[in-house]
């Protein structure tokens, strides 16, 4: 089983749609969780951290289910500018361990 | 406040050659991590440097080595290049952000290495 697995995508959605990305991780000891966004041929950029209580940043909502080792990202009212690859990121183990990236899910928002 | 800077942006090498990539971390960050991103894949962890020492290493052969300098900048060296080493090499710096409670990675724009 891969350390971090994401929906294979790509997702093609119309403007204004709501889209959800799912991610699972293999190590129950992992403690840090993030979503990164990567535009074509650019570097990944932190979108948001994910906390057990769930967190929201404008149109973006992230949730974590530790029991199921599952992370989600919900984007409401999609904009053309949301088109990018979304990377699920988890630290390898507890403590100060490297971040492990999923393969990413490509989103295209269409006018 | 300068972010993470990497050089060069693009590089073309032939098989068997050696390459050195450079990275300057974000101001205030003391930890540098290197990642390799092949086309269509997520970034793969190579190694991390802290206090001029390799602190952690991913599943990469000894052909991949690195160094961190007293000013926290870092180099990634790859010897005996193979075609499969063609990828985007990303440097990321980290440090505890005030009040955040966890370390976040800030990436440079990467070096695109092509091995012919």
XYZ file of C-alpha atoms in Angstrom:
227
model
C 0.000 0.000 0.000
C 1.324 3.439 -0.890
C 2.024 5.849 1.950
C -0.372 8.448 0.521
C -3.028 7.672 -2.074
C -5.271 10.123 -3.853
C -8.120 10.038 -6.341
C -6.486 9.500 -9.742
C -8.423 12.261 -11.503
C -8.453 14.315 -13.595
C -11.560 16.170 -12.493
C -13.211 18.403 -15.088
C -15.920 20.592 -13.561
C -17.873 23.693 -14.634
C -17.417 27.023 -12.912
C -19.472 27.237 -9.731
C -19.408 23.509 -9.067
C -18.432 21.905 -5.788
C -15.645 19.357 -6.010
C -14.215 17.012 -3.388
C -10.814 15.353 -3.280
C -10.091 12.311 -1.160
C -6.854 10.992 0.241
C -5.839 8.057 2.432
C -2.592 7.513 4.304
C -1.032 4.310 5.566
C 0.773 5.230 8.799
C -1.518 5.740 11.758
C 1.345 7.505 13.595
C 1.341 10.406 11.122
C 0.531 13.683 12.827
C 0.813 16.481 10.267
C -1.482 16.807 7.279
C -1.607 19.347 4.486
C -3.038 20.132 1.087
C -0.675 21.719 -1.417
C -1.557 23.195 -4.779
C 0.726 22.919 -7.787
C 0.229 24.819 -11.024
C 1.664 23.398 -14.241
C 5.482 23.502 -14.236
C 5.508 25.449 -10.978
C 6.463 24.597 -7.417
C 3.927 23.241 -4.894
C 2.430 25.855 -2.614
C 0.776 25.282 0.722
C -2.990 25.575 0.422
C -3.942 24.686 3.960
C -3.096 22.558 6.954
C -5.609 19.930 8.021
C -6.662 19.599 11.634
C -8.699 16.956 13.409
C -11.462 19.439 14.085
C -11.675 20.314 10.402
C -10.876 23.732 9.076
C -12.193 26.163 6.533
C -10.557 28.926 4.516
C -13.049 30.760 2.357
C -14.302 28.348 -0.304
C -11.962 25.579 0.871
C -12.754 23.079 3.622
C -10.378 20.363 4.798
C -11.277 17.451 7.034
C -9.338 14.691 8.737
C -10.627 11.346 9.971
C -7.847 9.718 11.983
C -9.781 6.506 12.606
C -10.166 5.934 8.862
C -6.808 7.556 7.990
C -8.649 9.703 5.499
C -8.276 13.350 4.479
C -10.558 15.383 2.257
C -10.587 18.748 0.544
C -13.807 20.404 -0.562
C -13.832 23.341 -2.963
C -17.100 25.249 -3.258
C -18.084 27.624 -6.071
C -15.130 26.591 -8.265
C -13.301 29.329 -10.158
C -11.264 29.038 -13.325
C -8.240 29.985 -11.219
C -8.709 26.853 -9.101
C -7.447 24.747 -12.023
C -4.303 23.047 -10.729
C -3.029 19.793 -9.256
C -3.898 19.244 -5.603
C -1.395 17.288 -3.552
C -2.257 15.488 -0.327
C 0.702 15.601 2.074
C 1.336 13.684 5.280
C 4.370 13.414 7.508
C 5.934 9.947 7.375
C 5.673 9.229 11.062
C 5.229 11.021 14.335
C 7.570 13.820 15.243
C 9.872 15.629 12.871
C 9.779 13.306 9.873
C 9.759 14.034 6.154
C 6.582 15.018 4.389
C 5.266 12.435 1.950
C 3.335 13.628 -1.095
C 0.556 11.892 -2.917
C 0.641 11.715 -6.680
C -1.803 14.598 -6.914
C -5.223 15.060 -8.479
C -5.560 17.329 -11.475
C -8.536 19.728 -11.469
C -9.713 21.613 -14.530
C -12.477 24.167 -14.032
C -14.229 24.913 -17.293
C -16.114 28.104 -18.221
C 11.531 38.914 2.349
C 13.131 36.598 -0.193
C 11.549 33.203 -0.568
C 13.382 30.004 -1.436
C 15.674 30.489 -4.417
C 17.164 27.771 -6.595
C 19.697 27.766 -9.381
C 19.926 27.038 -12.181
C 16.337 26.926 -13.433
C 17.121 24.517 -16.251
C 20.002 22.162 -16.926
C 20.824 19.673 -19.663
C 23.383 16.952 -19.008
C 24.414 13.682 -20.605
C 24.514 10.248 -19.020
C 27.452 9.694 -16.702
C 27.993 13.369 -15.969
C 27.750 15.002 -12.564
C 25.508 17.906 -11.574
C 25.276 20.355 -8.664
C 22.078 22.188 -7.826
C 21.897 25.072 -5.383
C 19.318 26.384 -2.950
C 18.976 29.319 -0.584
C 16.270 28.917 2.043
C 13.640 31.410 3.024
C 14.847 34.012 5.477
C 14.636 32.683 9.025
C 14.523 29.012 7.975
C 17.287 26.651 9.024
C 16.177 23.335 7.506
C 16.452 22.427 3.838
C 14.818 19.435 2.172
C 15.323 18.228 -1.381
C 12.658 16.512 -3.456
C 12.637 14.909 -6.895
C 9.466 15.214 -8.972
C 9.179 13.102 -12.089
C 6.572 14.009 -14.694
C 3.081 13.090 -13.509
C 4.233 12.133 -10.016
C 4.248 13.819 -6.634
C 7.526 15.054 -5.154
C 9.700 12.274 -3.674
C 11.828 13.038 -0.608
C 15.576 12.787 -1.203
C 17.085 14.102 2.042
C 16.960 16.863 4.609
C 19.723 19.026 6.061
C 19.777 20.735 9.417
C 22.770 22.279 11.191
C 24.974 21.259 8.255
C 24.197 17.579 8.761
C 22.069 15.184 6.746
C 19.264 14.534 9.200
C 17.024 12.225 7.216
C 17.224 10.436 3.891
C 14.718 8.939 1.507
C 15.108 5.919 -0.715
C 17.710 7.334 -3.093
C 21.101 5.816 -4.002
C 24.432 7.160 -2.797
C 24.864 8.914 -6.142
C 22.693 11.582 -4.558
C 24.571 13.605 -1.974
C 24.251 17.004 -0.454
C 25.704 19.671 1.718
C 24.491 22.519 3.893
C 26.561 25.604 4.567
C 26.727 27.746 7.719
C 24.374 30.285 6.110
C 21.807 27.430 5.707
C 22.087 27.327 1.912
C 22.395 23.880 0.418
C 23.638 21.933 -2.581
C 22.411 18.722 -4.142
C 24.960 16.689 -6.078
C 24.130 13.827 -8.390
C 26.919 11.677 -9.799
C 26.899 9.266 -12.728
C 23.668 10.652 -14.127
C 21.121 8.247 -15.565
C 18.293 8.987 -17.983
C 15.887 8.293 -15.131
C 17.309 11.191 -13.141
C 15.515 13.590 -15.483
C 13.045 15.417 -13.251
C 12.175 18.647 -11.504
C 14.340 19.007 -8.401
C 12.690 20.996 -5.685
C 14.275 22.537 -2.658
C 12.090 23.330 0.315
C 12.923 25.181 3.475
C 11.132 24.994 6.766
C 11.075 26.419 10.231
C 8.506 26.797 12.908
C 6.155 29.588 11.923
C 5.278 31.721 14.872
C 2.048 30.504 16.392
C 1.518 27.813 13.800
C 2.632 24.876 15.897
C 3.808 22.806 12.976
C 6.464 22.987 10.305
C 5.389 23.897 6.815
C 7.421 23.524 3.655
C 8.089 26.453 1.359
C 9.356 25.423 -2.054
C 11.640 27.069 -4.532
C 10.638 27.116 -8.179
C 12.869 24.132 -8.878
C 15.567 23.077 -11.287
C 14.425 21.153 -14.344
C 17.136 18.601 -15.103
C 17.173 16.806 -18.420
C 19.601 13.909 -18.892
C 20.221 12.931 -22.518
